[in-house]
PDB file of C-alpha atoms and ligand atoms in Angstrom:
ATOM      1  CA  UNK A  18       0.249  -0.027   0.441  1.00  0.00           C
ATOM      2  CA  UNK A  19       1.363   3.566  -0.598  1.00  0.00           C
ATOM      3  CA  UNK A  20       0.169   6.440   1.327  1.00  0.00           C
ATOM      4  CA  UNK A  21       0.652  10.048   0.925  1.00  0.00           C
ATOM      5  CA  UNK A  22      -0.076  11.942   3.721  1.00  0.00           C
ATOM      6  CA  UNK A  23       0.493  15.562   4.270  1.00  0.00           C
ATOM      7  CA  UNK A  24       0.173  17.546   6.924  1.00  0.00           C
ATOM      8  CA  UNK A  25       2.140  19.857   9.622  1.00  0.00           C
ATOM      9  CA  UNK A  26       5.151  17.404  10.842  1.00  0.00           C
ATOM     10  CA  UNK A  27       3.652  16.752  13.991  1.00  0.00           C
ATOM     11  CA  UNK A  28       0.047  15.398  12.257  1.00  0.00           C
ATOM     12  CA  UNK A  29       2.147  13.115   9.991  1.00  0.00           C
ATOM     13  CA  UNK A  30       4.153  11.819  13.741  1.00  0.00           C
ATOM     14  CA  UNK A  31       0.673  10.572  14.701  1.00  0.00           C
ATOM     15  CA  UNK A  32      -0.871   9.696  11.428  1.00  0.00           C
ATOM     16  CA  UNK A  33       2.417   7.125  11.663  1.00  0.00           C
ATOM     17  CA  UNK A  34       2.263   5.956  15.166  1.00  0.00           C
ATOM     18  CA  UNK A  35      -1.816   5.551  14.552  1.00  0.00           C
ATOM     19  CA  UNK A  36      -1.032   3.505  11.710  1.00  0.00           C
ATOM     20  CA  UNK A  37       0.300   0.927  13.468  1.00  0.00           C
ATOM     21  CA  UNK A  38      -1.830   0.938  16.784  1.00  0.00           C
ATOM     22  CA  UNK A  39      -5.316   1.590  15.610  1.00  0.00           C
ATOM     23  CA  UNK A  40      -4.784  -0.666  12.129  1.00  0.00           C
ATOM     24  CA  UNK A  41      -8.235  -2.687  11.455  1.00  0.00           C
ATOM     25  CA  UNK A  42      -8.135  -6.515  13.107  1.00  0.00           C
ATOM     26  CA  UNK A  43      -6.961  -8.049   9.570  1.00  0.00           C
ATOM     27  CA  UNK A  44      -4.241  -6.098   8.697  1.00  0.00           C
ATOM     28  CA  UNK A  45      -0.624  -7.050   9.200  1.00  0.00           C
ATOM     29  CA  UNK A  46       1.849  -4.177   8.880  1.00  0.00           C
ATOM     30  CA  UNK A  47       5.604  -6.331   8.162  1.00  0.00           C
ATOM     31  CA  UNK A  48       7.317  -2.993   7.420  1.00  0.00           C
ATOM     32  CA  UNK A  49       6.560   0.911   7.157  1.00  0.00           C
ATOM     33  CA  UNK A  50       9.028   2.989   4.691  1.00  0.00           C
ATOM     34  CA  UNK A  51       9.117   6.363   4.352  1.00  0.00           C
ATOM     35  CA  UNK A  52       9.953   8.997   2.228  1.00  0.00           C
ATOM     36  CA  UNK A  53      10.032  12.854   2.258  1.00  0.00           C
ATOM     37  CA  UNK A  54       8.109  14.530  -1.000  1.00  0.00           C
ATOM     38  CA  UNK A  55       7.376  18.165  -1.621  1.00  0.00           C
ATOM     39  CA  UNK A  56       3.903  19.318  -0.980  1.00  0.00           C
ATOM     40  CA  UNK A  57       1.479  18.617  -3.806  1.00  0.00           C
ATOM     41  CA  UNK A  58      -2.315  19.777  -4.474  1.00  0.00           C
ATOM     42  CA  UNK A  59      -5.492  18.192  -3.177  1.00  0.00           C
ATOM     43  CA  UNK A  60      -7.108  17.631   0.433  1.00  0.00           C
ATOM     44  CA  UNK A  61      -9.659  15.139   1.631  1.00  0.00           C
ATOM     45  CA  UNK A  62      -9.465  11.391   1.907  1.00  0.00           C
ATOM     46  CA  UNK A  63      -9.165   9.456  -1.229  1.00  0.00           C
ATOM     47  CA  UNK A  64      -8.341   6.039  -2.312  1.00  0.00           C
ATOM     48  CA  UNK A  65      -7.001   6.073  -6.369  1.00  0.00           C
ATOM     49  CA  UNK A  66      -7.326   3.181  -8.389  1.00  0.00           C
ATOM     50  CA  UNK A  67      -4.946   0.186  -8.007  1.00  0.00           C
ATOM     51  CA  UNK A  68      -2.222   0.278 -10.260  1.00  0.00           C
ATOM     52  CA  UNK A  69      -1.113  -3.014 -11.763  1.00  0.00           C
ATOM     53  CA  UNK A  70       2.803  -2.760 -11.668  1.00  0.00           C
ATOM     54  CA  UNK A  71       5.627  -5.581 -13.329  1.00  0.00           C
ATOM     55  CA  UNK A  72       7.341  -7.743 -10.446  1.00  0.00           C
ATOM     56  CA  UNK A  73       5.042  -6.530  -8.008  1.00  0.00           C
ATOM     57  CA  UNK A  74       4.476  -8.695  -5.031  1.00  0.00           C
ATOM     58  CA  UNK A  75       1.239  -8.761  -3.140  1.00  0.00           C
ATOM     59  CA  UNK A  76       0.379 -11.848  -1.055  1.00  0.00           C
ATOM     60  CA  UNK A  77      -3.104 -12.801  -1.942  1.00  0.00           C
ATOM     61  CA  UNK A  78      -5.119 -12.470   0.992  1.00  0.00           C
ATOM     62  CA  UNK A  79      -6.964 -15.852   2.811  1.00  0.00           C
ATOM     63  CA  UNK A  80     -11.021 -16.202   3.285  1.00  0.00           C
ATOM     64  CA  UNK A  81     -11.730 -14.944   6.515  1.00  0.00           C
ATOM     65  CA  UNK A  82     -14.536 -16.064   9.486  1.00  0.00           C
ATOM     66  CA  UNK A  83     -17.423 -14.062   9.922  1.00  0.00           C
ATOM     67  CA  UNK A  84     -16.893 -11.075  12.119  1.00  0.00           C
ATOM     68  CA  UNK A  85     -18.849 -10.540  15.264  1.00  0.00           C
ATOM     69  CA  UNK A  86     -19.773  -7.343  13.652  1.00  0.00           C
ATOM     70  CA  UNK A  87     -21.496  -9.143  10.286  1.00  0.00           C
ATOM     71  CA  UNK A  88     -23.063 -12.309  12.727  1.00  0.00           C
ATOM     72  CA  UNK A  89     -24.991  -9.610  15.104  1.00  0.00           C
ATOM     73  CA  UNK A  90     -26.111  -8.385  12.000  1.00  0.00           C
ATOM     74  CA  UNK A  91     -26.886 -11.765  10.709  1.00  0.00           C
ATOM     75  CA  UNK A  92     -28.807 -12.789  13.549  1.00  0.00           C
ATOM     76  CA  UNK A  93     -30.793  -9.003  13.885  1.00  0.00           C
ATOM     77  CA  UNK A  94     -34.315  -9.290  12.823  1.00  0.00           C
ATOM     78  CA  UNK A  95     -34.253  -5.877  12.089  1.00  0.00           C
ATOM     79  CA  UNK A  96     -30.914  -5.952   9.836  1.00  0.00           C
ATOM     80  CA  UNK A  97     -31.304  -5.428   6.397  1.00  0.00           C
ATOM     81  CA  UNK A  98     -27.923  -8.822   6.331  1.00  0.00           C
ATOM     82  CA  UNK A  99     -31.010 -10.670   8.638  1.00  0.00           C
ATOM     83  CA  UNK A 100     -30.420 -14.549   7.993  1.00  0.00           C
ATOM     84  CA  UNK A 101     -28.325 -12.961   4.613  1.00  0.00           C
ATOM     85  CA  UNK A 102     -25.366 -16.262   4.015  1.00  0.00           C
ATOM     86  CA  UNK A 103     -22.921 -13.957   1.965  1.00  0.00           C
ATOM     87  CA  UNK A 104     -22.530 -11.264   4.702  1.00  0.00           C
ATOM     88  CA  UNK A 105     -19.136  -9.775   4.744  1.00  0.00           C
ATOM     89  CA  UNK A 106     -16.838  -6.427   5.657  1.00  0.00           C
ATOM     90  CA  UNK A 107     -13.656  -5.517   5.767  1.00  0.00           C
ATOM     91  CA  UNK A 108     -12.906  -7.797   8.654  1.00  0.00           C
ATOM     92  CA  UNK A 109     -14.008 -10.587   7.258  1.00  0.00           C
ATOM     93  CA  UNK A 110     -15.607 -12.737   4.106  1.00  0.00           C
ATOM     94  CA  UNK A 111     -14.260 -14.224   1.556  1.00  0.00           C
ATOM     95  CA  UNK A 112     -11.055 -13.048  -0.641  1.00  0.00           C
ATOM     96  CA  UNK A 113      -8.720 -16.030  -1.567  1.00  0.00           C
ATOM     97  CA  UNK A 114     -11.707 -18.075  -3.217  1.00  0.00           C
ATOM     98  CA  UNK A 115     -13.232 -15.103  -5.469  1.00  0.00           C
ATOM     99  CA  UNK A 116      -9.958 -13.634  -6.255  1.00  0.00           C
ATOM    100  CA  UNK A 117      -8.765 -14.215 -10.039  1.00  0.00           C
ATOM    101  CA  UNK A 118      -6.159 -11.169 -10.478  1.00  0.00           C
ATOM    102  CA  UNK A 119      -4.749  -8.858  -8.275  1.00  0.00           C
ATOM    103  CA  UNK A 120      -4.750  -6.281  -7.353  1.00  0.00           C
ATOM    104  CA  UNK A 121      -7.793  -7.451  -5.128  1.00  0.00           C
ATOM    105  CA  UNK A 122     -10.600  -5.298  -6.407  1.00  0.00           C
ATOM    106  CA  UNK A 123     -13.837  -6.455  -6.953  1.00  0.00           C
ATOM    107  CA  UNK A 124     -13.850  -6.229 -11.157  1.00  0.00           C
ATOM    108  CA  UNK A 125     -11.285  -8.929 -10.602  1.00  0.00           C
ATOM    109  CA  UNK A 126     -13.312 -11.472  -8.888  1.00  0.00           C
ATOM    110  CA  UNK A 127     -16.198 -13.066  -9.077  1.00  0.00           C
ATOM    111  CA  UNK A 128     -18.567 -10.884  -7.371  1.00  0.00           C
ATOM    112  CA  UNK A 129     -17.824  -8.613 -10.678  1.00  0.00           C
ATOM    113  CA  UNK A 130     -20.888 -10.086 -11.924  1.00  0.00           C
ATOM    114  CA  UNK A 131     -22.767  -8.427  -9.182  1.00  0.00           C
ATOM    115  CA  UNK A 132     -23.803  -4.718  -8.794  1.00  0.00           C
ATOM    116  CA  UNK A 133     -24.085  -3.340  -5.462  1.00  0.00           C
ATOM    117  CA  UNK A 134     -27.259  -1.376  -4.545  1.00  0.00           C
ATOM    118  CA  UNK A 135     -27.801   2.108  -3.373  1.00  0.00           C
ATOM    119  CA  UNK A 136     -27.207   0.785   0.450  1.00  0.00           C
ATOM    120  CA  UNK A 137     -23.786  -1.175   0.115  1.00  0.00           C
ATOM    121  CA  UNK A 138     -22.321   1.310  -2.153  1.00  0.00           C
ATOM    122  CA  UNK A 139     -23.325   4.072   0.180  1.00  0.00           C
ATOM    123  CA  UNK A 140     -21.136   1.471   2.868  1.00  0.00           C
ATOM    124  CA  UNK A 141     -18.177   0.951   0.103  1.00  0.00           C
ATOM    125  CA  UNK A 142     -17.539   4.820   0.319  1.00  0.00           C
ATOM    126  CA  UNK A 143     -18.334   5.869   3.272  1.00  0.00           C
ATOM    127  CA  UNK A 144     -14.733   5.909   5.565  1.00  0.00           C
ATOM    128  CA  UNK A 145     -16.084   5.919   8.448  1.00  0.00           C
ATOM    129  CA  UNK A 146     -17.862   2.317   7.369  1.00  0.00           C
ATOM    130  CA  UNK A 147     -17.126  -1.300   8.046  1.00  0.00           C
ATOM    131  CA  UNK A 148     -17.339  -1.824   4.290  1.00  0.00           C
ATOM    132  CA  UNK A 149     -15.358   0.796   3.262  1.00  0.00           C
ATOM    133  CA  UNK A 150     -13.880  -0.975   0.227  1.00  0.00           C
ATOM    134  CA  UNK A 151     -14.628  -4.202   1.158  1.00  0.00           C
ATOM    135  CA  UNK A 152     -14.720  -5.667  -2.255  1.00  0.00           C
ATOM    136  CA  UNK A 153     -17.159  -8.485  -1.619  1.00  0.00           C
ATOM    137  CA  UNK A 154     -19.693  -5.914  -0.231  1.00  0.00           C
ATOM    138  CA  UNK A 155     -23.521  -7.893  -1.019  1.00  0.00           C
ATOM    139  CA  UNK A 156     -26.784  -7.843   0.641  1.00  0.00           C
ATOM    140  CA  UNK A 157     -30.089  -9.568  -0.359  1.00  0.00           C
ATOM    141  CA  UNK A 158     -31.716  -7.216  -2.806  1.00  0.00           C
ATOM    142  CA  UNK A 159     -28.243  -7.127  -4.833  1.00  0.00           C
ATOM    143  CA  UNK A 160     -25.506 -10.105  -3.719  1.00  0.00           C
ATOM    144  CA  UNK A 161     -25.303 -13.655  -4.480  1.00  0.00           C
ATOM    145  CA  UNK A 162     -28.482 -15.923  -3.618  1.00  0.00           C
ATOM    146  CA  UNK A 163     -28.541 -19.284  -1.520  1.00  0.00           C
ATOM    147  CA  UNK A 164     -30.843 -22.283  -2.974  1.00  0.00           C
ATOM    148  CA  UNK A 165     -31.633 -25.509  -2.813  1.00  0.00           C
ATOM    149  CA  UNK A 166     -31.621 -28.320  -5.626  1.00  0.00           C
ATOM    150  CA  UNK A 167     -33.351 -31.530  -5.021  1.00  0.00           C
ATOM    151  CA  UNK A 168     -31.018 -34.982  -5.340  1.00  0.00           C
ATOM    152  CA  UNK A 169     -30.733 -34.105  -9.133  1.00  0.00           C
ATOM    153  CA  UNK A 170     -28.609 -30.930  -8.755  1.00  0.00           C
ATOM    154  CA  UNK A 171     -31.340 -29.007 -10.562  1.00  0.00           C
ATOM    155  CA  UNK A 172     -34.372 -26.985  -9.823  1.00  0.00           C
ATOM    156  CA  UNK A 173     -34.767 -25.158  -6.534  1.00  0.00           C
ATOM    157  CA  UNK A 174     -36.545 -26.586  -4.548  1.00  0.00           C
ATOM    158  CA  UNK A 175     -37.443 -25.166  -1.692  1.00  0.00           C
ATOM    159  CA  UNK A 176     -37.870 -21.057  -1.453  1.00  0.00           C
ATOM    160  CA  UNK A 177     -36.590 -21.416   1.779  1.00  0.00           C
ATOM    161  CA  UNK A 178     -33.094 -22.700   0.867  1.00  0.00           C
ATOM    162  CA  UNK A 179     -31.812 -22.395   4.576  1.00  0.00           C
ATOM    163  CA  UNK A 180     -34.251 -23.930   6.688  1.00  0.00           C
ATOM    164  CA  UNK A 181     -35.020 -27.048   4.131  1.00  0.00           C
ATOM    165  CA  UNK A 182     -31.422 -27.942   4.665  1.00  0.00           C
ATOM    166  CA  UNK A 183     -31.617 -27.626   8.532  1.00  0.00           C
ATOM    167  CA  UNK A 184     -34.724 -29.706   7.882  1.00  0.00           C
ATOM    168  CA  UNK A 185     -33.280 -32.404   5.603  1.00  0.00           C
ATOM    169  CA  UNK A 186     -30.405 -32.560   8.288  1.00  0.00           C
ATOM    170  CA  UNK A 187     -32.262 -33.195  11.016  1.00  0.00           C
ATOM    171  CA  UNK A 188     -33.574 -36.098   9.080  1.00  0.00           C
ATOM    172  CA  UNK A 189     -30.399 -37.550   8.644  1.00  0.00           C
ATOM    173  CA  UNK A 190     -29.989 -36.645   5.356  1.00  0.00           C
ATOM    174  CA  UNK A 191     -26.461 -35.950   3.861  1.00  0.00           C
ATOM    175  CA  UNK A 192     -26.402 -31.838   2.393  1.00  0.00           C
ATOM    176  CA  UNK A 193     -23.802 -31.357  -0.063  1.00  0.00           C
ATOM    177  CA  UNK A 194     -23.055 -27.505   0.944  1.00  0.00           C
ATOM    178  CA  UNK A 195     -21.673 -25.541  -1.726  1.00  0.00           C
ATOM    179  CA  UNK A 196     -19.476 -22.681  -0.571  1.00  0.00           C
ATOM    180  CA  UNK A 197     -16.557 -20.813  -1.200  1.00  0.00           C
ATOM    181  CA  UNK A 198     -14.077 -23.063  -2.254  1.00  0.00           C
ATOM    182  CA  UNK A 199     -16.086 -25.626  -3.398  1.00  0.00           C
ATOM    183  CA  UNK A 200     -18.686 -28.855  -1.970  1.00  0.00           C
ATOM    184  CA  UNK A 201     -18.920 -29.297   1.832  1.00  0.00           C
ATOM    185  CA  UNK A 202     -21.129 -32.476   2.200  1.00  0.00           C
ATOM    186  CA  UNK A 203     -22.506 -32.277   5.920  1.00  0.00           C
ATOM    187  CA  UNK A 204     -24.840 -35.025   8.172  1.00  0.00           C
ATOM    188  CA  UNK A 205     -26.182 -34.997  11.364  1.00  0.00           C
ATOM    189  CA  UNK A 206     -22.907 -36.060  13.489  1.00  0.00           C
ATOM    190  CA  UNK A 207     -24.717 -37.713  15.996  1.00  0.00           C
ATOM    191  CA  UNK A 208     -26.694 -39.937  13.089  1.00  0.00           C
ATOM    192  CA  UNK A 209     -24.892 -43.254  13.029  1.00  0.00           C
ATOM    193  CA  UNK A 210     -26.800 -44.584  10.428  1.00  0.00           C
ATOM    194  CA  UNK A 211     -26.352 -41.290   8.443  1.00  0.00           C
ATOM    195  CA  UNK A 212     -22.773 -41.262   9.369  1.00  0.00           C
ATOM    196  CA  UNK A 213     -22.308 -44.443   8.092  1.00  0.00           C
ATOM    197  CA  UNK A 214     -24.130 -43.682   4.429  1.00  0.00           C
ATOM    198  CA  UNK A 215     -21.956 -40.951   4.237  1.00  0.00           C
ATOM    199  CA  UNK A 216     -17.983 -42.179   4.685  1.00  0.00           C
ATOM    200  CA  UNK A 217     -19.873 -45.521   2.084  1.00  0.00           C
ATOM    201  CA  UNK A 218     -20.439 -42.994  -0.192  1.00  0.00           C
ATOM    202  CA  UNK A 219     -17.358 -41.068   0.010  1.00  0.00           C
ATOM    203  CA  UNK A 220     -15.186 -44.513   0.217  1.00  0.00           C
ATOM    204  CA  UNK A 221     -13.667 -42.891   4.144  1.00  0.00           C
ATOM    205  CA  UNK A 222     -14.705 -46.043   6.148  1.00  0.00           C
ATOM    206  CA  UNK A 223     -11.866 -44.794   9.025  1.00  0.00           C
ATOM    207  CA  UNK A 224     -10.371 -41.174   8.006  1.00  0.00           C
ATOM    208  CA  UNK A 225     -11.792 -38.887  10.291  1.00  0.00           C
ATOM    209  CA  UNK A 226     -14.492 -36.510   9.681  1.00  0.00           C
ATOM    210  CA  UNK A 227     -14.613 -33.303  11.071  1.00  0.00           C
ATOM    211  CA  UNK A 228     -17.842 -31.866  13.543  1.00  0.00           C
ATOM    212  CA  UNK A 229     -19.194 -28.466  13.564  1.00  0.00           C
ATOM    213  CA  UNK A 230     -20.720 -27.179  16.077  1.00  0.00           C
ATOM    214  CA  UNK A 231     -22.252 -23.658  16.776  1.00  0.00           C
ATOM    215  CA  UNK A 232     -19.732 -22.559  19.158  1.00  0.00           C
ATOM    216  CA  UNK A 233     -17.183 -22.542  21.505  1.00  0.00           C
ATOM    217  CA  UNK A 234     -19.797 -24.012  24.468  1.00  0.00           C
ATOM    218  CA  UNK A 235     -21.083 -26.588  21.775  1.00  0.00           C
ATOM    219  CA  UNK A 236     -17.574 -27.756  21.063  1.00  0.00           C
ATOM    220  CA  UNK A 237     -16.897 -28.127  25.527  1.00  0.00           C
ATOM    221  CA  UNK A 238     -20.106 -30.442  25.473  1.00  0.00           C
ATOM    222  CA  UNK A 239     -17.604 -32.926  22.893  1.00  0.00           C
ATOM    223  CA  UNK A 240     -14.007 -31.873  23.905  1.00  0.00           C
ATOM    224  CA  UNK A 241     -11.625 -30.571  25.856  1.00  0.00           C
ATOM    225  CA  UNK A 242     -10.928 -27.369  24.569  1.00  0.00           C
ATOM    226  CA  UNK A 243      -7.659 -25.359  26.665  1.00  0.00           C
ATOM    227  CA  UNK A 244      -7.536 -21.545  25.817  1.00  0.00           C
ATOM    228  CA  UNK A 245      -5.253 -21.380  23.513  1.00  0.00           C
ATOM    229  CA  UNK A 246      -7.354 -23.762  21.495  1.00  0.00           C
ATOM    230  CA  UNK A 247     -10.507 -21.663  21.981  1.00  0.00           C
ATOM    231  CA  UNK A 248      -8.092 -18.613  20.664  1.00  0.00           C
ATOM    232  CA  UNK A 249      -7.352 -20.177  17.588  1.00  0.00           C
ATOM    233  CA  UNK A 250     -11.239 -21.856  17.193  1.00  0.00           C
ATOM    234  CA  UNK A 251     -12.172 -18.111  17.207  1.00  0.00           C
ATOM    235  CA  UNK A 252      -9.283 -16.166  15.543  1.00  0.00           C
ATOM    236  CA  UNK A 253     -10.330 -14.799  12.078  1.00  0.00           C
ATOM    237  CA  UNK A 254      -8.805 -18.087   9.843  1.00  0.00           C
ATOM    238  CA  UNK A 255     -11.295 -20.475  12.543  1.00  0.00           C
ATOM    239  CA  UNK A 256      -9.946 -23.231  11.211  1.00  0.00           C
ATOM    240  CA  UNK A 257     -10.217 -27.593  11.850  1.00  0.00           C
ATOM    241  CA  UNK A 258      -8.513 -27.313  15.557  1.00  0.00           C
ATOM    242  CA  UNK A 259      -7.833 -30.754  16.981  1.00  0.00           C
ATOM    243  CA  UNK A 260      -9.643 -31.975  20.282  1.00  0.00           C
ATOM    244  CA  UNK A 261      -8.664 -33.921  22.490  1.00  0.00           C
ATOM    245  CA  UNK A 262     -12.772 -36.278  23.343  1.00  0.00           C
ATOM    246  CA  UNK A 263     -14.325 -35.695  25.759  1.00  0.00           C
ATOM    247  CA  UNK A 264     -17.548 -37.743  25.401  1.00  0.00           C
ATOM    248  CA  UNK A 265     -18.666 -41.027  23.643  1.00  0.00           C
ATOM    249  CA  UNK A 266     -21.224 -41.030  20.906  1.00  0.00           C
ATOM    250  CA  UNK A 267     -23.767 -42.880  22.892  1.00  0.00           C
ATOM    251  CA  UNK A 268     -24.546 -45.759  20.196  1.00  0.00           C
ATOM    252  CA  UNK A 269     -21.065 -45.755  18.847  1.00  0.00           C
ATOM    253  CA  UNK A 270     -19.098 -49.119  18.924  1.00  0.00           C
ATOM    254  CA  UNK A 271     -15.765 -48.759  16.904  1.00  0.00           C
ATOM    255  CA  UNK A 272     -12.601 -46.463  18.108  1.00  0.00           C
ATOM    256  CA  UNK A 273     -12.607 -43.942  15.178  1.00  0.00           C
ATOM    257  CA  UNK A 274     -16.967 -43.478  15.565  1.00  0.00           C
ATOM    258  CA  UNK A 275     -15.882 -42.709  18.776  1.00  0.00           C
ATOM    259  CA  UNK A 276     -13.934 -39.770  17.872  1.00  0.00           C
ATOM    260  CA  UNK A 277     -14.874 -38.382  14.716  1.00  0.00           C
ATOM    261  CA  UNK A 278     -18.313 -37.540  12.357  1.00  0.00           C
ATOM    262  CA  UNK A 279     -19.795 -35.411  10.832  1.00  0.00           C
ATOM    263  CA  UNK A 280     -18.418 -33.024   7.296  1.00  0.00           C
ATOM    264  CA  UNK A 281     -16.133 -33.475   4.936  1.00  0.00           C
TER     265      UNK A 281
HETATM  266 ZN1   ZN B  23     -17.826  -9.031   9.069  1.00  0.00          ZN
HETATM  267 ZN1   ZN B  24     -26.406  -4.777  -1.262  1.00  0.00          ZN
END
């Protein structure tokens, strides 16, 4: 990132300090190098268009798990993003999997096909907003939508895709969730018959499957979670974490069944 800042020396000095101290959650400042430039005309705050440079080595940003702010909005019936599965902001959301080329700007992502509505555009252009220059910014009015297909993979079988998928899971069916990076096969972890069916179809007789839980409190019901593991689970990367098993699934007999289940 190249920043051109001008003003009294003391203000520029404060800016340099705050740049590190108040960087947004996902910022990773490896190094700051500064040079003095002659004063130039212009005022206000502007983000210039990215200029691709030959030989530029910009790291491709990773996908980031839903942040607390977006989680609140998705759960708030009064919010315009209530229940919207593609909610994101500058603190969270897809990056790696939607980028087609660098530098990372919306026209070079799979979000190029979606034109922001007036409300999203206003957020995108407001330096005080959490979604200022959030490239995949979207809402139910302008962004991608979820739908549910039947077993043939065709057509929309229900107009409440998330609720219907949850009902299917509850019934013991396998649901293929097309996520950011491909298909994610999900099944009830506490349904031995359903898990066995998934294992048969996946030809994964014994390899552990990741268990999805709603939060760390739910994870504690099935596994021991150390403070370090909790921090990693709640981190922006939100990786799959190997935990020490705490309970034995009631109807399981085989050792690998006890320690596993759920998703692939
Ligand atoms: Zn967010
Ligand atoms: Zn929108």
